[in-house]
Amino acid sequence: MKQDVTRNAAYTVDCEDYVHVVEFNPFESGESGNLIAYGGSNYVVVGMCMFQEEGTDTEGIQYKTLRTFHHGVRVDGIAWSPETKLDSLPPVIKFCTSAADMKIRLFTSDLQDKNEYKVLEGHSDFINDLVFHPREGQEIASVSDDHTCRIWSLEGKQTAHFLLHSPGMSVCWHPEETFKLMVAEKNGTIRFYDLMAQQAILSLQSEQTPLMSAHWCLKNTFKVGAVAGNDWIIWDITRSSYPQETRPVHMDRAHSFRWSAISENLFATTGYPGKMSSQFQIHHLGHSQIFSDFTAKQQM
């Protein structure tokens, strides 16, 4: 296949194999650079990106690989732990992965002699999303095609287990009120759980299906965004359980939704991988037009 990419990448990292997932570290790691991890068919690579900023010597974008971790099976998802610190002695790299064998792997490294991983087993179908507790990082939440959301301790014990009505597609922890968890299901339902009471406290509903991805806005936690069918969908949970705004954006189905970490009006969506026209789009709620559009067309 030949790809006609409308915009050139600012920086390209040569990889030895297919890349299935990429994830920036969303937490402060104690360094000026940004940690990034990408997963392939049997490995995870952790590296650092340095971006040009005023008063620094970095020109454009620079990248350095820190360590490659053997994984043994295809990597489907990566989640960073807030315990990751590069300015500690020794440094701490901690992340977990979901894999094609329906297991979670927890990796811990000091980028020197200590390189450990632990396997967390319990899901009976593919794991679609996973995330660390955003403060202490002592728990992991995961959702799966097996119609469950599970909470794990770092020792591998399940501390909570919620039965869903359809495959779980996304899971998010509230950034401040960490006893609250958001779980998005493929049937269009988004539920909020109280982890102390271990029960649902609120639900939102999308008329479009299948719902493929949802995200809690970190700058305004009353806002929730998702993609379902061809549309992006926004809720304001103070107003209604039904969407505040909906708009079609991807002809070949939408695949993922992410809010900006710095603005409650800025978010990104992607089209479904492998379709004839896959897109990465940036949207602003104050503008009717797409803020930015990166398209890759596949030609046979």
Short mmCIF file of C-alpha atoms in Angstrom, two decimals:
data_model
loop_
_atom_site.label_atom_id
_atom_site.label_comp_id
_atom_site.label_asym_id
_atom_site.label_seq_id
_atom_site.Cartn_x
_atom_site.Cartn_y
_atom_site.Cartn_z
CA MET A 1 0.00 0.00 0.00
CA LYS A 2 1.03 3.54 -0.64
CA GLN A 3 0.17 6.37 1.71
CA ASP A 4 -0.48 9.91 0.53
CA VAL A 5 0.08 12.00 3.66
CA THR A 6 -1.05 15.60 3.36
CA ARG A 7 1.31 16.92 6.05
CA ASN A 8 4.84 15.88 6.82
CA ALA A 9 5.78 14.74 10.33
CA ALA A 10 7.94 17.12 12.36
CA TYR A 11 10.07 14.20 13.56
CA THR A 12 10.20 10.50 12.71
CA VAL A 13 11.46 7.66 14.92
CA ASP A 14 12.62 4.59 13.00
CA CYS A 15 11.14 1.42 14.52
CA GLU A 16 12.16 -2.18 13.94
CA ASP A 17 8.60 -3.53 13.81
CA TYR A 18 4.96 -2.49 13.58
CA VAL A 19 3.87 0.04 16.21
CA HIS A 20 0.45 -0.75 17.70
CA VAL A 21 0.17 1.90 20.43
CA VAL A 22 1.89 5.15 21.49
CA GLU A 23 1.43 6.94 24.83
CA PHE A 24 2.99 10.10 26.26
CA ASN A 25 3.49 10.20 30.03
CA PRO A 26 0.75 12.59 31.29
CA PHE A 27 2.47 13.15 34.65
CA GLU A 28 5.42 15.34 35.65
CA SER A 29 8.53 13.16 35.59
CA GLY A 30 11.05 15.68 36.95
CA GLU A 31 12.76 16.34 33.62
CA SER A 32 12.26 19.01 30.97
CA GLY A 33 11.60 16.34 28.36
CA ASN A 34 8.45 14.29 27.82
CA LEU A 35 8.52 10.54 28.32
CA ILE A 36 6.93 8.49 25.57
CA ALA A 37 6.35 4.76 25.19
CA TYR A 38 5.38 2.80 22.12
CA GLY A 39 4.51 -0.86 21.80
CA GLY A 40 4.99 -3.34 18.99
CA SER A 41 4.46 -7.04 18.37
CA ASN A 42 6.69 -8.17 21.25
CA TYR A 43 8.37 -5.12 22.80
CA VAL A 44 7.83 -1.76 24.51
CA VAL A 45 10.25 1.12 23.91
CA VAL A 46 10.50 3.98 26.40
CA GLY A 47 12.10 7.20 25.18
CA MET A 48 12.29 10.92 25.82
CA CYS A 49 11.19 13.74 23.54
CA MET A 50 12.74 17.19 23.91
CA PHE A 51 10.80 20.08 22.39
CA GLN A 52 12.18 23.46 21.46
CA GLU A 53 11.33 26.07 24.10
CA GLU A 54 12.42 29.61 24.72
CA GLY A 55 15.69 29.76 26.63
CA THR A 56 16.76 26.17 25.85
CA ASP A 57 19.39 24.72 23.54
CA THR A 58 16.99 22.23 21.96
CA GLU A 59 16.32 22.89 18.29
CA GLY A 60 13.04 21.54 16.91
CA ILE A 61 12.36 18.07 18.35
CA GLN A 62 14.95 15.65 19.69
CA TYR A 63 14.33 12.03 20.70
CA LYS A 64 16.38 9.55 22.72
CA THR A 65 15.56 5.90 23.47
CA LEU A 66 15.97 5.10 27.18
CA ARG A 67 15.20 1.37 27.24
CA THR A 68 13.55 -1.42 25.26
CA PHE A 69 11.46 -3.93 27.26
CA HIS A 70 10.81 -7.43 25.93
CA HIS A 71 7.07 -8.12 25.98
CA GLY A 72 6.63 -11.46 24.21
CA VAL A 73 3.17 -10.72 22.81
CA ARG A 74 1.48 -7.87 20.90
CA VAL A 75 1.03 -4.69 22.96
CA ASP A 76 -2.52 -3.30 22.74
CA GLY A 77 -2.43 -0.55 25.36
CA ILE A 78 0.00 1.39 27.59
CA ALA A 79 -0.71 3.36 30.79
CA TRP A 80 1.88 5.41 32.71
CA SER A 81 2.14 5.45 36.51
CA PRO A 82 2.41 8.78 38.40
CA GLU A 83 5.26 7.13 40.35
CA THR A 84 7.49 7.50 37.28
CA LYS A 85 10.31 9.92 38.18
CA LEU A 86 13.52 10.67 36.32
CA ASP A 87 14.92 13.09 38.90
CA SER A 88 14.97 10.54 41.75
CA LEU A 89 17.97 8.37 42.68
CA PRO A 90 17.69 5.88 41.18
CA PRO A 91 15.16 6.96 38.53
CA VAL A 92 11.83 5.12 38.40
CA ILE A 93 10.07 4.05 35.21
CA LYS A 94 6.71 2.41 35.87
CA PHE A 95 3.96 1.59 33.38
CA CYS A 96 1.52 -1.18 32.56
CA THR A 97 0.38 -2.75 29.33
CA SER A 98 -2.61 -4.64 28.00
CA ALA A 99 -1.82 -7.42 25.57
CA ALA A 100 -3.30 -9.75 22.97
CA ASP A 101 -3.24 -12.61 25.52
CA MET A 102 -5.81 -10.71 27.68
CA LYS A 103 -3.29 -10.09 30.48
CA ILE A 104 -1.98 -6.91 32.11
CA ARG A 105 1.77 -6.54 32.65
CA LEU A 106 3.20 -4.12 35.18
CA PHE A 107 6.77 -2.97 34.39
CA THR A 108 9.18 -1.30 36.84
CA SER A 109 12.72 -0.20 35.93
CA ASP A 110 15.51 2.04 37.22
CA LEU A 111 16.98 2.15 33.67
CA GLN A 112 19.97 0.21 35.01
CA ASP A 113 19.97 -3.19 36.70
CA LYS A 114 16.39 -3.33 37.99
CA ASN A 115 13.94 -4.41 35.30
CA GLU A 116 10.91 -6.23 36.69
CA TYR A 117 7.44 -7.05 35.49
CA LYS A 118 4.39 -8.67 37.04
CA VAL A 119 1.44 -10.31 35.25
CA LEU A 120 -2.14 -9.51 36.32
CA GLU A 121 -4.64 -12.14 35.15
CA GLY A 122 -8.43 -12.17 35.31
CA HIS A 123 -9.96 -10.78 32.11
CA SER A 124 -11.40 -13.40 29.75
CA ASP A 125 -11.47 -11.24 26.60
CA PHE A 126 -9.53 -8.37 25.02
CA ILE A 127 -8.68 -5.41 27.26
CA ASN A 128 -9.70 -2.13 25.62
CA ASP A 129 -8.36 0.43 28.11
CA LEU A 130 -6.44 0.71 31.37
CA VAL A 131 -5.30 3.54 33.63
CA PHE A 132 -3.41 4.10 36.90
CA HIS A 133 -4.81 5.85 39.95
CA PRO A 134 -3.79 9.46 39.14
CA ARG A 135 -2.29 10.37 42.52
CA GLU A 136 -0.65 7.50 44.38
CA GLY A 137 -0.57 5.11 41.42
CA GLN A 138 -1.25 2.16 43.70
CA GLU A 139 -4.22 0.84 41.72
CA ILE A 140 -4.98 0.09 38.06
CA ALA A 141 -8.43 0.17 36.43
CA SER A 142 -9.15 -1.82 33.26
CA VAL A 143 -12.13 -2.50 30.98
CA SER A 144 -12.60 -5.37 28.57
CA ASP A 145 -14.74 -7.05 25.95
CA ASP A 146 -15.65 -9.51 28.73
CA HIS A 147 -18.21 -6.93 29.99
CA THR A 148 -16.27 -6.08 33.16
CA CYS A 149 -14.39 -3.21 34.75
CA ARG A 150 -11.78 -4.36 37.23
CA ILE A 151 -9.68 -2.51 39.82
CA TRP A 152 -6.29 -4.07 40.64
CA SER A 153 -3.73 -3.54 43.35
CA LEU A 154 -0.09 -3.50 42.21
CA GLU A 155 0.25 -6.95 43.80
CA GLY A 156 -2.29 -8.28 41.30
CA LYS A 157 -5.29 -8.56 43.63
CA GLN A 158 -8.68 -7.42 42.31
CA THR A 159 -10.05 -4.84 44.75
CA ALA A 160 -13.28 -4.14 42.81
CA HIS A 161 -15.20 -5.77 39.97
CA PHE A 162 -18.11 -4.15 38.07
CA LEU A 163 -20.32 -6.08 35.65
CA LEU A 164 -21.16 -4.10 32.50
CA HIS A 165 -23.99 -4.49 29.97
CA SER A 166 -21.67 -4.46 26.94
CA PRO A 167 -17.91 -4.35 26.22
CA GLY A 168 -16.06 -1.71 28.24
CA MET A 169 -14.26 0.68 25.87
CA SER A 170 -12.76 3.44 28.06
CA VAL A 171 -12.01 4.01 31.73
CA CYS A 172 -10.98 7.30 33.43
CA TRP A 173 -10.26 8.29 37.00
CA HIS A 174 -11.45 11.66 38.32
CA PRO A 175 -8.24 13.76 38.68
CA GLU A 176 -9.14 15.17 42.12
CA GLU A 177 -12.00 13.09 43.55
CA THR A 178 -10.20 9.80 43.02
CA PHE A 179 -13.00 7.70 44.50
CA LYS A 180 -14.91 8.42 41.24
CA LEU A 181 -14.39 6.33 38.11
CA MET A 182 -15.89 6.78 34.64
CA VAL A 183 -16.56 3.72 32.47
CA ALA A 184 -17.77 3.94 28.86
CA GLU A 185 -19.51 0.98 27.24
CA LYS A 186 -19.86 0.08 23.58
CA ASN A 187 -23.66 0.26 23.78
CA GLY A 188 -23.43 4.04 24.29
CA THR A 189 -23.76 4.15 28.08
CA ILE A 190 -21.24 6.02 30.23
CA ARG A 191 -21.43 5.32 33.97
CA PHE A 192 -19.75 6.99 36.92
CA TYR A 193 -18.92 4.76 39.87
CA ASP A 194 -18.29 5.54 43.52
CA LEU A 195 -15.40 3.23 44.38
CA MET A 196 -15.99 3.56 48.12
CA ALA A 197 -19.62 2.47 47.85
CA GLN A 198 -18.77 0.27 44.81
CA GLN A 199 -21.89 1.32 42.90
CA ALA A 200 -22.93 3.50 39.98
CA ILE A 201 -23.96 7.07 40.87
CA LEU A 202 -24.67 8.65 37.46
CA SER A 203 -25.04 7.64 33.82
CA LEU A 204 -24.95 9.35 30.41
CA GLN A 205 -26.40 8.01 27.18
CA SER A 206 -25.39 8.29 23.53
CA GLU A 207 -28.00 7.60 20.87
CA GLN A 208 -25.22 6.73 18.43
CA THR A 209 -23.45 3.39 18.60
CA PRO A 210 -21.01 1.80 18.72
CA LEU A 211 -19.31 4.03 21.26
CA MET A 212 -15.58 3.46 20.74
CA SER A 213 -13.89 5.93 23.11
CA ALA A 214 -14.70 8.43 25.86
CA HIS A 215 -12.64 10.84 27.96
CA TRP A 216 -13.12 12.96 31.07
CA CYS A 217 -12.08 16.61 30.60
CA LEU A 218 -9.27 17.31 33.09
CA LYS A 219 -9.76 21.10 32.94
CA ASN A 220 -13.52 20.87 33.60
CA THR A 221 -14.69 17.55 35.00
CA PHE A 222 -18.33 18.44 34.32
CA LYS A 223 -17.51 17.81 30.65
CA VAL A 224 -17.29 14.37 29.04
CA GLY A 225 -16.48 13.69 25.41
CA ALA A 226 -16.79 10.58 23.25
CA VAL A 227 -16.92 9.26 19.71
CA ALA A 228 -19.68 6.91 18.55
CA GLY A 229 -20.55 5.92 15.01
CA ASN A 230 -19.25 8.76 12.83
CA ASP A 231 -19.78 11.48 15.46
CA TRP A 232 -18.07 13.25 18.33
CA ILE A 233 -20.32 13.87 21.33
CA ILE A 234 -20.03 16.29 24.27
CA TRP A 235 -21.94 16.15 27.57
CA ASP A 236 -22.23 18.69 30.36
CA ILE A 237 -23.23 16.53 33.32
CA THR A 238 -24.64 19.54 35.22
CA ARG A 239 -27.29 20.01 32.52
CA SER A 240 -28.51 16.66 31.24
CA SER A 241 -27.69 12.99 30.80
CA TYR A 242 -28.17 13.55 27.07
CA PRO A 243 -25.51 15.14 24.85
CA GLN A 244 -25.05 18.90 24.79
CA GLU A 245 -23.51 18.81 21.32
CA THR A 246 -23.03 16.19 18.59
CA ARG A 247 -21.35 16.49 15.22
CA PRO A 248 -20.41 14.01 12.45
CA VAL A 249 -16.68 14.13 11.65
CA HIS A 250 -15.38 10.79 10.34
CA MET A 251 -16.87 9.15 7.26
CA ASP A 252 -15.44 5.70 8.03
CA ARG A 253 -16.38 5.65 11.75
CA ALA A 254 -14.66 7.45 14.58
CA HIS A 255 -12.19 5.58 16.75
CA SER A 256 -10.80 7.68 19.62
CA PHE A 257 -11.44 10.90 21.58
CA ARG A 258 -9.01 12.85 23.81
CA TRP A 259 -9.41 16.20 25.58
CA SER A 260 -6.54 18.65 25.68
CA ALA A 261 -4.77 18.82 29.05
CA ILE A 262 -4.67 22.63 28.88
CA SER A 263 -8.09 23.68 27.53
CA GLU A 264 -11.68 22.59 28.16
CA ASN A 265 -12.64 23.57 24.60
CA LEU A 266 -9.92 21.72 22.70
CA PHE A 267 -9.99 18.02 21.83
CA ALA A 268 -8.82 15.55 19.21
CA THR A 269 -10.48 12.65 17.40
CA THR A 270 -9.20 9.94 15.09
CA GLY A 271 -10.86 7.88 12.40
CA TYR A 272 -10.88 4.11 12.36
CA PRO A 273 -7.47 2.57 11.48
CA GLY A 274 -7.28 0.63 8.23
CA LYS A 275 -10.11 2.46 6.48
CA MET A 276 -9.59 4.06 3.08
CA SER A 277 -9.32 7.51 4.63
CA SER A 278 -8.15 7.74 8.25
CA GLN A 279 -7.92 11.13 9.94
CA PHE A 280 -6.54 12.81 13.00
CA GLN A 281 -8.57 15.95 13.68
CA ILE A 282 -8.27 18.74 16.25
CA HIS A 283 -11.48 20.52 17.25
CA HIS A 284 -12.33 23.67 19.20
CA LEU A 285 -15.81 24.08 20.69
CA GLY A 286 -15.72 27.79 19.94
CA HIS A 287 -15.26 27.19 16.20
CA SER A 288 -17.64 25.44 13.84
CA GLN A 289 -14.83 24.36 11.53
CA ILE A 290 -12.26 21.64 12.24
CA PHE A 291 -9.29 23.33 13.93
CA SER A 292 -6.74 21.09 12.17
CA ASP A 293 -7.00 18.01 9.97
CA PHE A 294 -4.29 15.44 9.23
CA THR A 295 -5.36 12.90 6.64
CA ALA A 296 -3.63 9.75 5.39
CA LYS A 297 -5.26 8.11 2.36
CA GLN A 298 -4.42 4.53 1.54
CA GLN A 299 -3.99 3.71 -2.10
CA MET A 300 -3.91 0.11 -3.27
#
